[in-house]
Amino acid sequence: MERTTSLTVPRIKLGSQGLEVSRIGLGCMSMSGNYGPPKPETEMIKVLHHAIDTGVTFLDTSDVYGPLINEILIGKAIKGMREKVQIATKSGICFEDGKRGICGEPAYVRACCEASLKRLDIDCIDLYYVHRIDTQLPIEVTMGELKKLVEEGKIKYIGLSEACASTIRRAHSVHPITAVQMEWSLWTRDLEEEVVPTCRELGIGIVPYSPLGRGFFSAGTKLIENLPDDDFRKSFPRFKPENFKHNKQVYEKLNLMAARKGCTPSQLALAWVLHQGDDVCPIPGTTKIENFNENVGALSIKLTAEDMKELESYASGDDVKGERHVYMSSTWINSETPPLSSWKAE
């Protein structure tokens, strides 16, 4: 299929507070590790510049990616072009003595935000997410500090990641939430029953991460064969041999339909996410310009209602084996926080 970088990337309003972003974003995590070792900085800056030149200006990072080095990379890449990009970063996942934890304490949130500003070398973060919900304290406490950071001009808009409907509502009552970031793809649809309707009721944009099933819809069976030893996808339940043996059938069906549609499997899977609505901005990640161009090409694919139903039938019910995340305990399913009335400030 021919390259599609000549395609004009549309822009959308994300949420109802005024943030405008490219119709598709770029997840930057894999540039700095997690999916194998960190990639060469100079090569990743070329990818980032290519994305921005193409019109994909919504860049997604986090202090935990690397950790820390991904924000530094983004900061170097956007130097001299700050006005062209929308930067989203996050805080909330922490590591202490080698153990993964979650913290939404006000002092921690503030310290993380200010450290991210320095690493990114910018004055204000466009969209600042609570990366995971701290279930040890009321969400209103975390939001109170984020609201102060907005008032101080350090962040423009606030987002949540992996939050349940009730937590979204409570957070939104403190300060408007602009976007909720969730895993959403053909084989990950647990947010559709409660989270998506809640976001739409409140005027909150939706940012699907891993819209290509963590690379599964791009590479299929080859993905597992080529994963390096330090790629954390090896620990994901869906990629365990006993489950992957079954799950590869989803890709095989997708591949057949993609051939009929004249596109690649990854473009078809991404087009399905894009067709969820104009309030949806997926952020597929990549470290290669060729793959980036392929992802942008998904914008030109039109799917009918029948196409959508057929795609959804490939991964319905028991068609997918294994949990979607290695840290399911800290996803939206377990993101309720204590009532504000139970909390006493020290």
CSV table of N, CA, C and O in Angstrom, one decimal, residues 202-276:
chain,number,residue,atom,x,y,z
A,202,LEU,N,-20.3,13.9,30.3
A,202,LEU,CA,-19.6,15.0,30.9
A,202,LEU,C,-18.8,15.8,30.0
A,202,LEU,O,-18.2,16.8,30.4
A,203,GLY,N,-18.8,15.5,28.7
A,203,GLY,CA,-18.0,16.2,27.7
A,203,GLY,C,-16.5,16.0,27.8
A,203,GLY,O,-15.7,16.9,27.6
A,204,ILE,N,-16.1,14.8,28.1
A,204,ILE,CA,-14.7,14.4,28.3
A,204,ILE,C,-14.2,13.6,27.1
A,204,ILE,O,-14.9,12.7,26.7
A,205,GLY,N,-13.1,14.0,26.6
A,205,GLY,CA,-12.5,13.3,25.5
A,205,GLY,C,-11.9,11.9,25.9
A,205,GLY,O,-11.6,11.7,27.1
A,206,ILE,N,-11.8,11.0,25.0
A,206,ILE,CA,-11.3,9.7,25.3
A,206,ILE,C,-10.0,9.4,24.4
A,206,ILE,O,-10.0,9.6,23.2
A,207,VAL,N,-8.9,9.0,25.1
A,207,VAL,CA,-7.6,8.8,24.5
A,207,VAL,C,-7.3,7.3,24.6
A,207,VAL,O,-6.8,6.9,25.7
A,208,PRO,N,-7.5,6.5,23.6
A,208,PRO,CA,-7.2,5.1,23.7
A,208,PRO,C,-5.7,4.9,23.6
A,208,PRO,O,-5.1,5.3,22.6
A,209,TYR,N,-5.1,4.2,24.6
A,209,TYR,CA,-3.7,3.8,24.5
A,209,TYR,C,-3.7,2.3,24.0
A,209,TYR,O,-4.7,1.6,24.2
A,210,SER,N,-2.6,1.9,23.5
A,210,SER,CA,-2.5,0.5,22.9
A,210,SER,C,-3.7,0.2,22.0
A,210,SER,O,-4.2,-0.9,22.1
A,211,PRO,N,-4.0,1.0,21.0
A,211,PRO,CA,-5.1,0.7,20.1
A,211,PRO,C,-4.8,-0.4,19.2
A,211,PRO,O,-5.7,-0.9,18.5
A,212,LEU,N,-3.5,-0.7,19.1
A,212,LEU,CA,-3.1,-1.9,18.2
A,212,LEU,C,-2.8,-3.1,19.0
A,212,LEU,O,-2.0,-4.0,18.6
A,213,GLY,N,-3.4,-3.2,20.2
A,213,GLY,CA,-3.2,-4.4,21.0
A,213,GLY,C,-1.7,-4.6,21.4
A,213,GLY,O,-1.3,-5.8,21.4
A,214,ARG,N,-1.0,-3.6,21.7
A,214,ARG,CA,0.4,-3.6,22.1
A,214,ARG,C,1.3,-4.3,21.0
A,214,ARG,O,2.2,-5.0,21.2
A,215,GLY,N,0.9,-4.0,19.7
A,215,GLY,CA,1.6,-4.5,18.6
A,215,GLY,C,1.1,-5.7,18.0
A,215,GLY,O,1.5,-6.1,16.9
A,216,PHE,N,0.1,-6.4,18.7
A,216,PHE,CA,-0.4,-7.6,18.2
A,216,PHE,C,-1.1,-7.5,16.8
A,216,PHE,O,-1.0,-8.3,15.9
A,217,PHE,N,-1.9,-6.4,16.7
A,217,PHE,CA,-2.6,-6.2,15.4
A,217,PHE,C,-1.7,-5.7,14.3
A,217,PHE,O,-2.1,-5.5,13.1
A,218,SER,N,-0.4,-5.4,14.6
A,218,SER,CA,0.5,-5.0,13.6
A,218,SER,C,1.3,-6.3,13.1
A,218,SER,O,1.6,-6.4,11.9
A,219,ALA,N,1.7,-7.1,14.1
A,219,ALA,CA,2.7,-8.2,13.8
A,219,ALA,C,2.1,-9.6,13.9
A,219,ALA,O,2.7,-10.5,13.4
A,220,GLY,N,1.0,-9.7,14.6
A,220,GLY,CA,0.4,-11.0,14.8
A,220,GLY,C,1.3,-12.0,15.4
A,220,GLY,O,2.0,-11.7,16.4
A,221,THR,N,1.4,-13.2,14.9
A,221,THR,CA,2.3,-14.3,15.5
A,221,THR,C,3.7,-13.9,15.5
A,221,THR,O,4.5,-14.3,16.4
A,222,LYS,N,4.2,-13.0,14.6
A,222,LYS,CA,5.6,-12.6,14.6
A,222,LYS,C,6.0,-11.8,15.8
A,222,LYS,O,7.2,-11.7,16.1
A,223,LEU,N,5.0,-11.2,16.4
A,223,LEU,CA,5.3,-10.3,17.6
A,223,LEU,C,6.0,-11.1,18.7
A,223,LEU,O,7.0,-10.7,19.2
A,224,ILE,N,5.4,-12.3,19.0
A,224,ILE,CA,6.0,-13.1,20.1
A,224,ILE,C,7.3,-13.6,19.7
A,224,ILE,O,8.3,-13.7,20.5
A,225,GLU,N,7.5,-14.0,18.5
A,225,GLU,CA,8.7,-14.6,18.0
A,225,GLU,C,9.9,-13.6,18.1
A,225,GLU,O,11.0,-14.0,18.3
A,226,ASN,N,9.6,-12.3,18.0
A,226,ASN,CA,10.6,-11.3,17.9
A,226,ASN,C,10.8,-10.5,19.1
A,226,ASN,O,11.6,-9.5,19.1
A,227,LEU,N,10.1,-10.7,20.2
A,227,LEU,CA,10.2,-9.9,21.4
A,227,LEU,C,11.5,-10.2,22.1
A,227,LEU,O,11.9,-11.3,22.3
A,228,PRO,N,12.3,-9.1,22.4
A,228,PRO,CA,13.5,-9.3,23.1
A,228,PRO,C,13.3,-9.7,24.5
A,228,PRO,O,12.2,-9.5,25.0
A,229,ASP,N,14.3,-10.2,25.2
A,229,ASP,CA,14.1,-10.7,26.6
A,229,ASP,C,13.6,-9.6,27.6
A,229,ASP,O,12.9,-9.9,28.5
A,230,ASP,N,14.0,-8.3,27.3
A,230,ASP,CA,13.6,-7.3,28.3
A,230,ASP,C,12.4,-6.5,27.9
A,230,ASP,O,12.1,-5.4,28.3
A,231,ASP,N,11.6,-7.1,27.0
A,231,ASP,CA,10.3,-6.5,26.6
A,231,ASP,C,9.2,-7.0,27.6
A,231,ASP,O,9.0,-8.2,27.7
A,232,PHE,N,8.6,-6.0,28.2
A,232,PHE,CA,7.7,-6.4,29.3
A,232,PHE,C,6.4,-7.0,28.8
A,232,PHE,O,5.6,-7.5,29.6
A,233,ARG,N,6.2,-7.0,27.5
A,233,ARG,CA,5.0,-7.6,27.0
A,233,ARG,C,5.0,-9.1,27.2
A,233,ARG,O,4.0,-9.8,27.2
A,234,LYS,N,6.2,-9.7,27.4
A,234,LYS,CA,6.3,-11.1,27.6
A,234,LYS,C,5.6,-11.5,28.9
A,234,LYS,O,5.2,-12.7,29.0
A,235,SER,N,5.4,-10.6,29.8
A,235,SER,CA,4.7,-10.9,31.1
A,235,SER,C,3.2,-10.7,31.0
A,235,SER,O,2.4,-11.0,31.9
A,236,PHE,N,2.7,-10.2,29.8
A,236,PHE,CA,1.2,-10.0,29.7
A,236,PHE,C,0.5,-11.3,29.5
A,236,PHE,O,0.9,-12.1,28.6
A,237,PRO,N,-0.6,-11.5,30.2
A,237,PRO,CA,-1.4,-12.7,30.1
A,237,PRO,C,-1.7,-13.1,28.7
A,237,PRO,O,-1.7,-14.3,28.3
A,238,ARG,N,-2.1,-12.2,27.8
A,238,ARG,CA,-2.6,-12.5,26.5
A,238,ARG,C,-1.5,-13.0,25.6
A,238,ARG,O,-1.7,-13.6,24.6
A,239,PHE,N,-0.2,-12.7,26.0
A,239,PHE,CA,0.9,-13.2,25.2
A,239,PHE,C,1.6,-14.4,25.7
A,239,PHE,O,2.6,-14.9,25.2
A,240,LYS,N,1.0,-15.0,26.8
A,240,LYS,CA,1.6,-16.2,27.3
A,240,LYS,C,1.2,-17.3,26.3
A,240,LYS,O,0.2,-17.3,25.7
A,241,PRO,N,2.1,-18.3,26.2
A,241,PRO,CA,1.9,-19.3,25.1
A,241,PRO,C,0.6,-20.0,25.1
A,241,PRO,O,0.0,-20.2,24.1
A,242,GLU,N,0.1,-20.3,26.3
A,242,GLU,CA,-1.2,-21.0,26.4
A,242,GLU,C,-2.4,-20.2,25.9
A,242,GLU,O,-3.4,-20.7,25.5
A,243,ASN,N,-2.2,-18.8,26.1
A,243,ASN,CA,-3.3,-18.0,25.6
A,243,ASN,C,-3.1,-17.5,24.1
A,243,ASN,O,-4.0,-17.4,23.4
A,244,PHE,N,-1.8,-17.2,23.8
A,244,PHE,CA,-1.5,-16.7,22.5
A,244,PHE,C,-1.8,-17.7,21.4
A,244,PHE,O,-2.2,-17.4,20.3
A,245,LYS,N,-1.7,-19.0,21.7
A,245,LYS,CA,-2.0,-20.0,20.8
A,245,LYS,C,-3.5,-19.9,20.3
A,245,LYS,O,-3.8,-20.2,19.2
A,246,HIS,N,-4.4,-19.4,21.2
A,246,HIS,CA,-5.8,-19.2,20.9
A,246,HIS,C,-6.0,-17.8,20.3
A,246,HIS,O,-6.7,-17.7,19.3
A,247,ASN,N,-5.3,-16.8,20.8
A,247,ASN,CA,-5.6,-15.4,20.4
A,247,ASN,C,-5.1,-15.1,19.0
A,247,ASN,O,-5.6,-14.2,18.4
A,248,LYS,N,-4.2,-15.9,18.5
A,248,LYS,CA,-3.7,-15.6,17.2
A,248,LYS,C,-4.8,-15.7,16.1
A,248,LYS,O,-4.7,-15.1,15.0
A,249,GLN,N,-5.8,-16.4,16.4
A,249,GLN,CA,-6.9,-16.6,15.5
A,249,GLN,C,-7.6,-15.2,15.2
A,249,GLN,O,-8.1,-15.0,14.1
A,250,VAL,N,-7.6,-14.3,16.2
A,250,VAL,CA,-8.2,-13.0,16.0
A,250,VAL,C,-7.4,-12.3,14.9
A,250,VAL,O,-8.0,-11.6,14.0
A,251,TYR,N,-6.1,-12.4,15.0
A,251,TYR,CA,-5.3,-11.7,14.0
A,251,TYR,C,-5.5,-12.3,12.6
A,251,TYR,O,-5.5,-11.6,11.6
A,252,GLU,N,-5.6,-13.6,12.6
A,252,GLU,CA,-5.8,-14.3,11.3
A,252,GLU,C,-7.1,-13.8,10.6
A,252,GLU,O,-7.1,-13.6,9.4
A,253,LYS,N,-8.1,-13.6,11.3
A,253,LYS,CA,-9.4,-13.1,10.8
A,253,LYS,C,-9.2,-11.7,10.3
A,253,LYS,O,-9.7,-11.3,9.3
A,254,LEU,N,-8.6,-10.9,11.2
A,254,LEU,CA,-8.3,-9.5,10.8
A,254,LEU,C,-7.5,-9.4,9.6
A,254,LEU,O,-7.8,-8.5,8.7
A,255,ASN,N,-6.5,-10.2,9.4
A,255,ASN,CA,-5.7,-10.2,8.2
A,255,ASN,C,-6.4,-10.5,7.0
A,255,ASN,O,-6.2,-9.8,5.9
A,256,LEU,N,-7.4,-11.4,7.0
A,256,LEU,CA,-8.2,-11.7,5.9
A,256,LEU,C,-9.1,-10.5,5.4
A,256,LEU,O,-9.2,-10.2,4.3
A,257,MET,N,-9.7,-9.9,6.4
A,257,MET,CA,-10.5,-8.7,6.1
A,257,MET,C,-9.7,-7.6,5.6
A,257,MET,O,-10.1,-6.9,4.7
A,258,ALA,N,-8.5,-7.4,6.1
A,258,ALA,CA,-7.6,-6.3,5.7
A,258,ALA,C,-7.3,-6.5,4.2
A,258,ALA,O,-7.2,-5.5,3.4
A,259,ALA,N,-7.1,-7.7,3.8
A,259,ALA,CA,-6.7,-8.0,2.4
A,259,ALA,C,-7.9,-7.6,1.5
A,259,ALA,O,-7.7,-7.1,0.4
A,260,ARG,N,-9.1,-7.9,2.0
A,260,ARG,CA,-10.3,-7.5,1.2
A,260,ARG,C,-10.5,-6.0,1.1
A,260,ARG,O,-10.9,-5.5,0.1
A,261,LYS,N,-10.1,-5.3,2.2
A,261,LYS,CA,-10.2,-3.8,2.2
A,261,LYS,C,-9.1,-3.1,1.6
A,261,LYS,O,-9.1,-1.9,1.4
A,262,GLY,N,-8.0,-3.8,1.2
A,262,GLY,CA,-6.9,-3.2,0.6
A,262,GLY,C,-6.0,-2.4,1.5
A,262,GLY,O,-5.5,-1.3,1.2
A,263,CYS,N,-5.9,-2.8,2.8
A,263,CYS,CA,-5.1,-2.1,3.8
A,263,CYS,C,-4.4,-3.2,4.6
A,263,CYS,O,-4.5,-4.4,4.4
A,264,THR,N,-3.6,-2.7,5.6
A,264,THR,CA,-2.9,-3.6,6.5
A,264,THR,C,-3.8,-3.9,7.7
A,264,THR,O,-4.7,-3.2,8.0
A,265,PRO,N,-3.5,-5.0,8.4
A,265,PRO,CA,-4.2,-5.4,9.6
A,265,PRO,C,-4.2,-4.3,10.6
A,265,PRO,O,-5.2,-4.0,11.3
A,266,SER,N,-3.0,-3.6,10.8
A,266,SER,CA,-2.9,-2.6,11.8
A,266,SER,C,-3.8,-1.4,11.4
A,266,SER,O,-4.4,-0.7,12.3
A,267,GLN,N,-3.8,-1.0,10.1
A,267,GLN,CA,-4.6,0.1,9.7
A,267,GLN,C,-6.1,-0.2,9.9
A,267,GLN,O,-6.9,0.7,10.3
A,268,LEU,N,-6.5,-1.4,9.7
A,268,LEU,CA,-7.9,-1.8,9.9
A,268,LEU,C,-8.3,-1.8,11.4
A,268,LEU,O,-9.3,-1.2,11.7
A,269,ALA,N,-7.4,-2.3,12.2
A,269,ALA,CA,-7.7,-2.2,13.7
A,269,ALA,C,-7.7,-0.8,14.2
A,269,ALA,O,-8.5,-0.5,15.0
A,270,LEU,N,-6.8,0.0,13.7
A,270,LEU,CA,-6.8,1.4,14.1
A,270,LEU,C,-8.0,2.2,13.6
A,270,LEU,O,-8.6,3.1,14.3
A,271,ALA,N,-8.4,1.9,12.4
A,271,ALA,CA,-9.6,2.5,11.8
A,271,ALA,C,-10.8,2.2,12.6
A,271,ALA,O,-11.7,3.1,12.8
A,272,TRP,N,-10.9,1.0,13.2
A,272,TRP,CA,-12.0,0.7,14.0
A,272,TRP,C,-12.1,1.6,15.2
A,272,TRP,O,-13.1,2.1,15.6
A,273,VAL,N,-10.9,1.9,15.8
A,273,VAL,CA,-10.9,2.8,17.0
A,273,VAL,C,-11.3,4.2,16.6
A,273,VAL,O,-12.1,4.8,17.3
A,274,LEU,N,-10.7,4.6,15.5
A,274,LEU,CA,-11.0,6.0,15.0
A,274,LEU,C,-12.5,6.2,14.7
A,274,LEU,O,-13.1,7.3,14.8
A,275,HIS,N,-13.2,5.1,14.3
A,275,HIS,CA,-14.6,5.2,14.0
A,275,HIS,C,-15.5,5.2,15.2
A,275,HIS,O,-16.7,5.2,15.1
A,276,GLN,N,-14.9,5.1,16.4
A,276,GLN,CA,-15.7,5.2,17.6
A,276,GLN,C,-16.3,6.6,17.9
A,276,GLN,O,-17.2,6.7,18.7
